[in-house]
Amino acid sequence: MKKPDARRKALVALEQIRRQGIFLDEAISLVSEGLNAADKALCNKIVRGTVQNTFFLDYYLSLYLSRSINRIEPTVLDILRISAYQLLFLDRIPPSAVVNEAVSICKKQRRHAASLVNAVLRKLSDAKDKLPPISADTKSEFLSVKYSHPLWLCEYFIKICGYDFTEKFLLANNTEPGITLQTNTLKCSVDSLLYDLTSKGYDVKKAGTDSSLIIDKMPNINSVQEYCDGMFYVQDDAAFLSVAQAAPKEKMKILDLCAAPGGKSFAAAILSGNNSEVLSCDVSEKRLSLVAEGATRLGLSCIKTKLEDARVINKNYINAFDLVIADVPCSGLGVIRKKPEIRYKSRESIAELPALQLEILNNASSYVAPGGTLLYSTCTLIKEENNDVVNKFLSSNNNFNVLETRSFWPHIDNTDGFYICIMKKSI
């Protein structure tokens, strides 16, 4: 049995996510210092699994609570949730150990609630192999509980895509993906990289493009020699393909308008043989430094970085670029499988994004030279952020024609949920 430290650290991480709005991966990283490898893995699994299955856990905890779950104080509810996750999803931890550790933690943090925690978890433990099926009034409510996605999101996709399609999509969102590596083909071939990594014991296989690999788990990436030598970078296949379809070529002037952390700039530079001019811009100086560091590591001397707010027109860029990449800020609802906490965004919280996206797209379009290409992309599958933004843009910019539009789906393409629209500016 693992040390109890992992569960206590998991509780701290959940509190940081809930109270401070910290991203899940950052919270896990902060609390994992000092843990051994096994406890780090357990802490990660508990936090990620609890966030990924919150509605499901709450549904079954509620069966054994005498009051509404909304009336349980947050810290006690966090203890119940991480314990319920272990009871219902992790077979290797004895139920008695889960319950005893939960009670011990509760006595130290919320002593008055220890008896409640003990009673609820013992009842759940006794019933875990014969839980009643989820009872819901509508199909949307059933999917919302089963896959722990907001009701509005389930209703949204059922209306657009149908029930069966939506269920497969939600299931994929609850399946943690591997890590996709894009080969720096200026330094090595995908086959040689595959050989090097597998010979060192990494579980790697070919992915969805001619130059990508997928690895189940990656240790500290800075400890991987091939990464340090610039032989690959981390990027989902959908993001890579968006740039590839825009066809960057040698001698092109390329602008990546919202570039950090740099994947699309790297792809454009590699695909153009490091023989183009790539200007990578971002509003965050800290994140822009990641682009510069990555370009140096990969040996991509054609990339230059500049601090720039995509919402503000730069008159020096007007009609200056053969290819402009506008990977705009978005709700991120296409990357739920990697960032499970994103799913809990409200409909209202993303309502203002389309206006921002259209503003950036309009600015980006003015930087495209006559005959040049404009790539609009997001990591979401919400049509208000995708098709609707593009259609509104085209309605007032008849000098652009659509060359390709595509949505990538996790359960179909085994990629992030992603949208691209490639447009050509008339001469």
CSV table of C-alpha atoms in Angstrom, one decimal:
chain,number,residue,atom,x,y,z
A,1,MET,CA,0.0,0.0,0.0
A,2,LYS,CA,1.2,3.5,-0.8
A,3,LYS,CA,2.1,6.0,1.9
A,4,PRO,CA,-0.7,8.3,2.9
A,5,ASP,CA,1.3,11.4,1.7
A,6,ALA,CA,-0.1,11.1,-1.8
A,7,ARG,CA,-3.7,11.4,-0.7
A,8,ARG,CA,-2.9,14.4,1.6
A,9,LYS,CA,-1.1,16.1,-1.2
A,10,ALA,CA,-3.9,15.3,-3.6
A,11,LEU,CA,-6.3,17.1,-1.2
A,12,VAL,CA,-4.0,20.2,-1.2
A,13,ALA,CA,-4.0,20.2,-5.0
A,14,LEU,CA,-7.8,20.0,-5.2
A,15,GLU,CA,-8.1,22.9,-2.8
A,16,GLN,CA,-5.7,25.0,-5.0
A,17,ILE,CA,-7.7,24.2,-8.1
A,18,ARG,CA,-11.0,25.0,-6.4
A,19,ARG,CA,-10.0,28.1,-4.5
A,20,GLN,CA,-7.2,29.6,-6.5
A,21,GLY,CA,-8.2,28.5,-10.0
A,22,ILE,CA,-4.8,26.9,-10.6
A,23,PHE,CA,-4.6,24.6,-13.6
A,24,LEU,CA,-4.5,20.9,-12.6
A,25,ASP,CA,-1.0,20.1,-13.9
A,26,GLU,CA,0.4,23.1,-12.1
A,27,ALA,CA,-1.3,22.2,-8.9
A,28,ILE,CA,0.0,18.6,-9.0
A,29,SER,CA,3.5,19.9,-9.8
A,30,LEU,CA,3.4,22.2,-6.8
A,31,VAL,CA,2.3,19.7,-4.3
A,32,SER,CA,4.4,16.8,-5.6
A,33,GLU,CA,7.8,18.1,-4.5
A,34,GLY,CA,9.3,15.7,-2.0
A,35,LEU,CA,7.2,12.7,-3.1
A,36,ASN,CA,8.9,9.6,-4.4
A,37,ALA,CA,8.0,8.5,-8.0
A,38,ALA,CA,5.3,6.1,-6.8
A,39,ASP,CA,3.5,8.6,-4.6
A,40,LYS,CA,3.8,11.3,-7.4
A,41,ALA,CA,2.1,8.9,-9.8
A,42,LEU,CA,-0.7,8.1,-7.2
A,43,CYS,CA,-1.2,11.8,-6.4
A,44,ASN,CA,-1.5,12.6,-10.1
A,45,LYS,CA,-4.0,9.7,-10.6
A,46,ILE,CA,-6.1,10.7,-7.7
A,47,VAL,CA,-6.3,14.4,-8.5
A,48,ARG,CA,-6.8,13.9,-12.2
A,49,GLY,CA,-9.4,11.1,-11.7
A,50,THR,CA,-11.3,13.1,-9.1
A,51,VAL,CA,-11.6,16.1,-11.3
A,52,GLN,CA,-12.4,14.0,-14.3
A,53,ASN,CA,-15.3,12.2,-12.5
A,54,THR,CA,-16.6,14.8,-10.1
A,55,PHE,CA,-20.3,14.6,-11.1
A,56,PHE,CA,-20.2,10.8,-11.1
A,57,LEU,CA,-18.6,10.7,-7.7
A,58,ASP,CA,-21.1,13.3,-6.3
A,59,TYR,CA,-24.0,11.3,-7.6
A,60,TYR,CA,-23.1,8.2,-5.7
A,61,LEU,CA,-21.9,10.0,-2.6
A,62,SER,CA,-25.3,11.8,-2.5
A,63,LEU,CA,-27.0,8.4,-2.1
A,64,TYR,CA,-25.5,8.0,1.3
A,65,LEU,CA,-25.7,11.6,2.5
A,66,SER,CA,-28.6,12.8,4.7
A,67,ARG,CA,-28.4,16.3,3.3
A,68,SER,CA,-27.7,17.9,0.0
A,69,ILE,CA,-24.2,17.6,-1.2
A,70,ASN,CA,-24.1,21.3,-1.8
A,71,ARG,CA,-24.4,21.8,2.0
A,72,ILE,CA,-21.2,19.9,2.7
A,73,GLU,CA,-18.3,22.2,3.4
A,74,PRO,CA,-15.7,22.2,0.5
A,75,THR,CA,-12.8,20.6,2.4
A,76,VAL,CA,-14.9,17.7,3.6
A,77,LEU,CA,-16.4,17.3,0.2
A,78,ASP,CA,-12.8,17.1,-1.3
A,79,ILE,CA,-12.0,14.4,1.2
A,80,LEU,CA,-15.1,12.5,0.3
A,81,ARG,CA,-14.4,12.9,-3.4
A,82,ILE,CA,-10.8,11.7,-3.4
A,83,SER,CA,-11.8,8.7,-1.3
A,84,ALA,CA,-14.8,7.8,-3.5
A,85,TYR,CA,-12.5,8.0,-6.5
A,86,GLN,CA,-10.1,5.5,-4.9
A,87,LEU,CA,-13.0,3.2,-3.8
A,88,LEU,CA,-14.7,3.2,-7.2
A,89,PHE,CA,-11.8,3.4,-9.7
A,90,LEU,CA,-8.6,2.1,-8.0
A,91,ASP,CA,-8.6,-1.6,-7.3
A,92,ARG,CA,-5.1,-1.9,-5.7
A,93,ILE,CA,-5.9,0.2,-2.6
A,94,PRO,CA,-7.8,-1.8,0.1
A,95,PRO,CA,-11.2,-0.1,0.8
A,96,SER,CA,-10.5,-0.2,4.5
A,97,ALA,CA,-7.2,1.7,4.0
A,98,VAL,CA,-9.0,4.4,1.9
A,99,VAL,CA,-11.7,4.9,4.6
A,100,ASN,CA,-9.3,4.9,7.5
A,101,GLU,CA,-7.0,7.4,5.8
A,102,ALA,CA,-9.9,9.7,4.9
A,103,VAL,CA,-11.1,9.7,8.5
A,104,SER,CA,-7.6,10.4,9.7
A,105,ILE,CA,-7.2,13.3,7.4
A,106,CYS,CA,-10.6,14.7,8.3
A,107,LYS,CA,-9.9,14.5,12.0
A,108,LYS,CA,-6.9,16.7,11.5
A,109,GLN,CA,-8.6,19.2,9.3
A,110,ARG,CA,-12.4,19.1,10.1
A,111,ARG,CA,-12.7,16.9,13.2
A,112,HIS,CA,-16.4,17.6,13.5
A,113,ALA,CA,-17.1,15.9,10.2
A,114,ALA,CA,-15.0,12.7,10.8
A,115,SER,CA,-18.0,10.6,11.7
A,116,LEU,CA,-19.9,11.7,8.6
A,117,VAL,CA,-16.9,10.9,6.4
A,118,ASN,CA,-16.6,7.5,8.1
A,119,ALA,CA,-20.3,6.6,7.7
A,120,VAL,CA,-20.6,7.7,4.1
A,121,LEU,CA,-17.5,6.1,2.8
A,122,ARG,CA,-18.2,2.8,4.6
A,123,LYS,CA,-21.7,2.6,3.0
A,124,LEU,CA,-20.2,3.4,-0.4
A,125,SER,CA,-17.5,0.8,0.1
A,126,ASP,CA,-20.0,-1.8,1.0
A,127,ALA,CA,-22.1,-1.0,-2.0
A,128,LYS,CA,-19.4,-0.3,-4.6
A,129,ASP,CA,-19.8,-3.6,-6.4
A,130,LYS,CA,-23.6,-3.3,-6.6
A,131,LEU,CA,-24.2,0.4,-7.2
A,132,PRO,CA,-27.6,1.2,-8.7
A,133,PRO,CA,-27.7,2.6,-12.2
A,134,ILE,CA,-27.7,6.3,-12.8
A,135,SER,CA,-31.2,7.7,-12.7
A,136,ALA,CA,-31.8,10.8,-14.8
A,137,ASP,CA,-34.8,12.5,-16.3
A,138,THR,CA,-33.2,13.2,-19.7
A,139,LYS,CA,-30.4,11.7,-21.9
A,140,SER,CA,-28.4,14.8,-21.4
A,141,GLU,CA,-28.6,14.5,-17.6
A,142,PHE,CA,-27.6,10.9,-17.8
A,143,LEU,CA,-24.5,11.7,-19.9
A,144,SER,CA,-23.7,14.7,-17.6
A,145,VAL,CA,-23.5,12.4,-14.6
A,146,LYS,CA,-21.9,9.4,-16.2
A,147,TYR,CA,-19.1,11.3,-17.9
A,148,SER,CA,-19.0,14.4,-15.6
A,149,HIS,CA,-19.5,17.1,-18.2
A,150,PRO,CA,-21.7,20.1,-17.6
A,151,LEU,CA,-25.3,19.7,-18.6
A,152,TRP,CA,-25.2,22.6,-21.0
A,153,LEU,CA,-22.3,21.0,-22.8
A,154,CYS,CA,-24.1,17.6,-23.2
A,155,GLU,CA,-27.2,19.3,-24.4
A,156,TYR,CA,-25.2,21.4,-26.8
A,157,PHE,CA,-23.4,18.5,-28.5
A,158,ILE,CA,-26.5,16.2,-28.5
A,159,LYS,CA,-28.4,18.9,-30.4
A,160,ILE,CA,-25.6,19.4,-33.0
A,161,CYS,CA,-24.1,15.9,-33.2
A,162,GLY,CA,-26.7,13.4,-31.9
A,163,TYR,CA,-26.6,11.2,-28.8
A,164,ASP,CA,-24.3,8.4,-29.9
A,165,PHE,CA,-21.7,10.7,-31.3
A,166,THR,CA,-21.8,12.8,-28.2
A,167,GLU,CA,-21.4,9.9,-25.8
A,168,LYS,CA,-18.3,8.7,-27.8
A,169,PHE,CA,-16.9,12.2,-27.6
A,170,LEU,CA,-17.4,12.4,-23.9
A,171,LEU,CA,-15.9,9.0,-23.3
A,172,ALA,CA,-12.8,10.1,-25.3
A,173,ASN,CA,-12.6,13.2,-23.1
A,174,ASN,CA,-12.3,10.9,-20.1
A,175,THR,CA,-9.5,8.8,-21.6
A,176,GLU,CA,-6.1,10.3,-20.9
A,177,PRO,CA,-4.1,10.4,-24.1
A,178,GLY,CA,-0.4,9.7,-24.7
A,179,ILE,CA,2.0,12.5,-25.4
A,180,THR,CA,2.6,13.3,-29.1
A,181,LEU,CA,6.1,14.1,-30.2
A,182,GLN,CA,6.8,15.9,-33.5
A,183,THR,CA,10.1,14.9,-35.1
A,184,ASN,CA,12.5,17.7,-36.0
A,185,THR,CA,13.1,16.3,-39.5
A,186,LEU,CA,15.9,18.8,-40.0
A,187,LYS,CA,17.9,16.8,-37.5
A,188,CYS,CA,16.7,13.2,-37.7
A,189,SER,CA,14.1,11.0,-39.3
A,190,VAL,CA,11.1,9.7,-37.5
A,191,ASP,CA,12.4,6.2,-37.8
A,192,SER,CA,15.7,7.0,-36.2
A,193,LEU,CA,14.0,8.9,-33.4
A,194,LEU,CA,11.7,5.9,-32.8
A,195,TYR,CA,14.7,3.6,-32.7
A,196,ASP,CA,16.6,5.8,-30.3
A,197,LEU,CA,13.7,6.2,-27.8
A,198,THR,CA,12.6,2.5,-27.9
A,199,SER,CA,16.2,1.4,-27.4
A,200,LYS,CA,16.2,3.4,-24.1
A,201,GLY,CA,13.1,1.6,-22.9
A,202,TYR,CA,10.4,4.2,-23.8
A,203,ASP,CA,7.0,2.9,-24.9
A,204,VAL,CA,6.8,4.8,-28.2
A,205,LYS,CA,5.0,4.1,-31.4
A,206,LYS,CA,4.1,5.9,-34.7
A,207,ALA,CA,1.3,8.4,-34.4
A,208,GLY,CA,-1.0,10.1,-36.9
A,209,THR,CA,1.4,11.9,-39.2
A,210,ASP,CA,4.5,10.9,-41.1
A,211,SER,CA,6.7,12.6,-38.6
A,212,SER,CA,5.0,12.1,-35.3
A,213,LEU,CA,5.3,9.6,-32.5
A,214,ILE,CA,3.2,8.9,-29.4
A,215,ILE,CA,4.6,8.0,-26.0
A,216,ASP,CA,2.4,6.6,-23.2
A,217,LYS,CA,4.3,8.4,-20.4
A,218,MET,CA,7.2,10.8,-20.4
A,219,PRO,CA,9.5,11.3,-17.5
A,220,ASN,CA,10.9,14.8,-16.8
A,221,ILE,CA,11.3,15.8,-20.4
A,222,ASN,CA,14.5,17.7,-19.7
A,223,SER,CA,16.1,14.4,-18.8
A,224,VAL,CA,15.5,13.0,-22.3
A,225,GLN,CA,18.7,13.5,-24.3
A,226,GLU,CA,16.9,13.5,-27.7
A,227,TYR,CA,14.7,16.3,-26.5
A,228,CYS,CA,17.7,18.3,-25.2
A,229,ASP,CA,19.4,17.7,-28.6
A,230,GLY,CA,16.4,19.2,-30.4
A,231,MET,CA,15.3,16.1,-32.1
A,232,PHE,CA,11.6,16.5,-31.3
A,233,TYR,CA,9.1,18.8,-29.6
A,234,VAL,CA,5.7,18.2,-28.0
A,235,GLN,CA,2.7,19.0,-30.2
A,236,ASP,CA,-0.6,17.4,-30.9
A,237,ASP,CA,-1.1,16.0,-34.4
A,238,ALA,CA,-4.1,18.3,-35.1
A,239,ALA,CA,-2.1,21.4,-34.3
A,240,PHE,CA,0.8,20.2,-36.5
A,241,LEU,CA,-1.6,19.3,-39.4
A,242,SER,CA,-3.2,22.7,-39.3
A,243,VAL,CA,0.2,24.3,-40.1
A,244,ALA,CA,1.1,21.6,-42.6
A,245,GLN,CA,-2.2,22.1,-44.5
A,246,ALA,CA,-1.4,25.8,-44.8
A,247,ALA,CA,1.7,24.8,-46.7
A,248,PRO,CA,4.6,26.9,-45.4
A,249,LYS,CA,7.5,27.0,-47.9
A,250,GLU,CA,11.0,28.2,-48.3
A,251,LYS,CA,11.5,32.0,-48.6
A,252,MET,CA,8.1,32.7,-47.2
A,253,LYS,CA,7.5,35.5,-44.6
A,254,ILE,CA,5.4,33.8,-41.9
A,255,LEU,CA,3.6,35.5,-38.9
A,256,ASP,CA,2.5,33.4,-35.9
A,257,LEU,CA,0.3,36.0,-34.2
A,258,CYS,CA,-0.5,34.1,-30.9
A,259,ALA,CA,2.5,31.9,-30.9
A,260,ALA,CA,3.3,30.8,-27.4
A,261,PRO,CA,4.4,28.2,-26.4
A,262,GLY,CA,5.7,27.9,-30.0
A,263,GLY,CA,4.5,24.6,-31.6
A,264,LYS,CA,3.0,26.1,-34.7
A,265,SER,CA,6.1,28.3,-35.2
A,266,PHE,CA,8.3,25.3,-34.9
A,267,ALA,CA,6.2,23.4,-37.4
A,268,ALA,CA,6.2,26.2,-39.9
A,269,ALA,CA,10.0,26.6,-39.6
A,270,ILE,CA,10.7,22.9,-40.0
A,271,LEU,CA,8.3,22.4,-42.9
A,272,SER,CA,9.9,25.4,-44.7
A,273,GLY,CA,13.4,23.9,-44.1
A,274,ASN,CA,14.5,26.6,-41.7
A,275,ASN,CA,14.7,28.7,-44.8
A,276,SER,CA,11.9,31.1,-44.3
A,277,GLU,CA,11.3,34.1,-42.0
A,278,VAL,CA,9.1,33.2,-39.0
A,279,LEU,CA,8.0,36.0,-36.7
A,280,SER,CA,6.5,34.6,-33.5
A,281,CYS,CA,4.4,37.1,-31.5
A,282,ASP,CA,2.6,36.8,-28.2
A,283,VAL,CA,1.2,39.1,-25.5
A,284,SER,CA,3.0,37.3,-22.7
A,285,GLU,CA,6.7,38.0,-22.3
A,286,LYS,CA,7.1,34.9,-20.1
A,287,ARG,CA,5.4,32.6,-22.5
A,288,LEU,CA,7.2,34.2,-25.5
A,289,SER,CA,10.5,33.2,-23.8
A,290,LEU,CA,9.4,29.6,-24.2
A,291,VAL,CA,9.2,30.1,-28.0
A,292,ALA,CA,12.7,31.5,-28.1
A,293,GLU,CA,14.1,28.7,-25.9
A,294,GLY,CA,12.4,26.1,-28.0
A,295,ALA,CA,13.7,27.6,-31.3
A,296,THR,CA,17.2,27.6,-30.0
A,297,ARG,CA,17.0,24.0,-28.8
A,298,LEU,CA,15.6,22.9,-32.1
A,299,GLY,CA,18.2,24.9,-34.1
A,300,LEU,CA,15.5,26.9,-35.8
A,301,SER,CA,17.4,30.1,-36.6
A,302,CYS,CA,14.7,31.5,-38.9
A,303,ILE,CA,12.4,32.1,-35.9
A,304,LYS,CA,12.4,35.6,-34.3
A,305,THR,CA,10.2,36.6,-31.4
A,306,LYS,CA,8.4,39.8,-30.6
A,307,LEU,CA,6.1,40.9,-27.8
A,308,GLU,CA,2.9,41.9,-29.5
A,309,ASP,CA,-0.8,42.2,-28.6
A,310,ALA,CA,-2.8,40.6,-31.3
A,311,ARG,CA,-5.8,42.9,-30.6
A,312,VAL,CA,-3.8,45.9,-31.5
A,313,ILE,CA,-3.1,46.7,-35.2
A,314,ASN,CA,0.6,46.9,-36.2
A,315,LYS,CA,0.7,49.1,-39.3
A,316,ASN,CA,4.2,47.8,-40.2
A,317,TYR,CA,2.6,44.3,-40.7
A,318,ILE,CA,0.0,45.3,-43.3
A,319,ASN,CA,0.1,43.1,-46.4
A,320,ALA,CA,3.6,41.9,-45.3
A,321,PHE,CA,3.3,38.2,-44.8
A,322,ASP,CA,2.8,35.2,-47.1
A,323,LEU,CA,1.3,33.1,-44.3
A,324,VAL,CA,-0.4,34.4,-41.2
A,325,ILE,CA,-1.3,32.0,-38.4
A,326,ALA,CA,-4.0,33.1,-36.0
A,327,ASP,CA,-4.4,30.4,-33.3
A,328,VAL,CA,-6.7,32.5,-31.2
A,329,PRO,CA,-7.5,32.4,-27.5
A,330,CYS,CA,-10.5,30.1,-27.0
A,331,SER,CA,-12.5,28.1,-24.5
A,332,GLY,CA,-10.1,25.1,-24.8
A,333,LEU,CA,-13.0,22.7,-24.7
A,334,GLY,CA,-11.3,20.5,-27.3
A,335,VAL,CA,-8.5,19.6,-24.9
A,336,ILE,CA,-10.6,18.2,-22.0
A,337,ARG,CA,-8.9,14.9,-22.1
A,338,LYS,CA,-5.6,16.6,-21.3
A,339,LYS,CA,-7.0,19.3,-19.0
A,340,PRO,CA,-10.0,17.8,-17.3
A,341,GLU,CA,-10.7,20.9,-15.2
A,342,ILE,CA,-11.6,22.8,-18.4
A,343,ARG,CA,-14.9,21.0,-18.8
A,344,TYR,CA,-16.5,22.8,-15.9
A,345,LYS,CA,-16.5,26.2,-17.6
A,346,SER,CA,-19.9,27.8,-17.7
A,347,ARG,CA,-21.6,28.8,-21.0
A,348,GLU,CA,-21.5,32.4,-19.7
A,349,SER,CA,-17.7,32.3,-19.1
A,350,ILE,CA,-17.0,31.8,-22.8
A,351,ALA,CA,-19.7,34.1,-24.2
A,352,GLU,CA,-17.3,37.0,-24.9
A,353,LEU,CA,-14.7,34.9,-26.7
A,354,PRO,CA,-16.1,35.1,-30.3
A,355,ALA,CA,-15.9,38.9,-30.3
A,356,LEU,CA,-12.2,38.7,-29.2
A,357,GLN,CA,-11.6,36.0,-31.8
A,358,LEU,CA,-13.1,38.0,-34.6
A,359,GLU,CA,-11.1,41.0,-33.6
A,360,ILE,CA,-7.9,39.1,-33.8
A,361,LEU,CA,-8.9,37.4,-37.1
A,362,ASN,CA,-9.7,40.8,-38.7
A,363,ASN,CA,-6.3,42.1,-37.6
A,364,ALA,CA,-4.5,39.0,-38.8
A,365,SER,CA,-6.2,39.2,-42.2
A,366,SER,CA,-4.8,42.7,-42.8
A,367,TYR,CA,-1.3,41.3,-42.4
A,368,VAL,CA,-1.7,38.8,-45.2
A,369,ALA,CA,-0.1,39.8,-48.5
A,370,PRO,CA,-2.3,39.6,-51.7
A,371,GLY,CA,-2.3,36.0,-52.8
A,372,GLY,CA,-1.2,34.9,-49.3
A,373,THR,CA,-2.7,32.4,-46.8
A,374,LEU,CA,-4.5,33.0,-43.5
A,375,LEU,CA,-4.9,30.1,-41.0
A,376,TYR,CA,-7.5,30.5,-38.3
A,377,SER,CA,-7.5,27.8,-35.6
A,378,THR,CA,-8.8,27.0,-32.2
A,379,CYS,CA,-8.6,24.1,-29.7
A,380,THR,CA,-12.4,24.0,-29.2
A,381,LEU,CA,-15.3,22.4,-31.0
A,382,ILE,CA,-17.9,25.1,-30.1
A,383,LYS,CA,-19.2,26.4,-33.4
A,384,GLU,CA,-19.7,29.9,-32.0
A,385,GLU,CA,-15.9,30.1,-31.7
A,386,ASN,CA,-15.3,28.4,-35.0
A,387,ASN,CA,-17.6,28.4,-38.0
A,388,ASP,CA,-19.6,31.4,-36.7
A,389,VAL,CA,-16.5,33.6,-36.3
A,390,VAL,CA,-15.2,32.6,-39.8
A,391,ASN,CA,-18.6,33.2,-41.4
A,392,LYS,CA,-18.9,36.6,-39.8
A,393,PHE,CA,-15.4,37.5,-40.9
A,394,LEU,CA,-16.1,36.4,-44.5
A,395,SER,CA,-19.4,38.4,-44.6
A,396,SER,CA,-17.3,41.6,-44.4
A,397,ASN,CA,-14.1,40.4,-46.2
A,398,ASN,CA,-15.0,39.2,-49.6
A,399,ASN,CA,-11.4,39.3,-50.7
A,400,PHE,CA,-10.8,36.0,-48.8
A,401,ASN,CA,-11.9,32.5,-50.0
A,402,VAL,CA,-12.0,29.4,-48.0
A,403,LEU,CA,-9.5,26.7,-49.1
A,404,GLU,CA,-10.2,24.2,-46.3
A,405,THR,CA,-12.1,23.9,-43.1
A,406,ARG,CA,-11.9,20.9,-40.8
A,407,SER,CA,-12.8,19.8,-37.2
A,408,PHE,CA,-10.7,17.2,-35.5
A,409,TRP,CA,-12.4,15.0,-32.8
A,410,PRO,CA,-10.7,13.0,-30.1
A,411,HIS,CA,-12.8,9.9,-30.6
A,412,ILE,CA,-12.4,10.0,-34.4
A,413,ASP,CA,-9.0,11.3,-35.1
A,414,ASN,CA,-7.3,10.5,-31.8
A,415,THR,CA,-6.2,14.1,-31.5
A,416,ASP,CA,-7.2,17.1,-29.5
A,417,GLY,CA,-10.5,18.6,-30.4
A,418,PHE,CA,-9.4,21.2,-32.9
A,419,TYR,CA,-10.8,23.5,-35.7
A,420,ILE,CA,-9.0,25.0,-38.7
A,421,CYS,CA,-10.0,27.2,-41.5
A,422,ILE,CA,-7.5,28.0,-44.2
A,423,MET,CA,-8.3,31.0,-46.4
A,424,LYS,CA,-6.7,32.6,-49.4
A,425,LYS,CA,-6.5,36.4,-50.0
A,426,SER,CA,-7.2,37.5,-53.5
A,427,ILE,CA,-4.6,39.3,-55.5
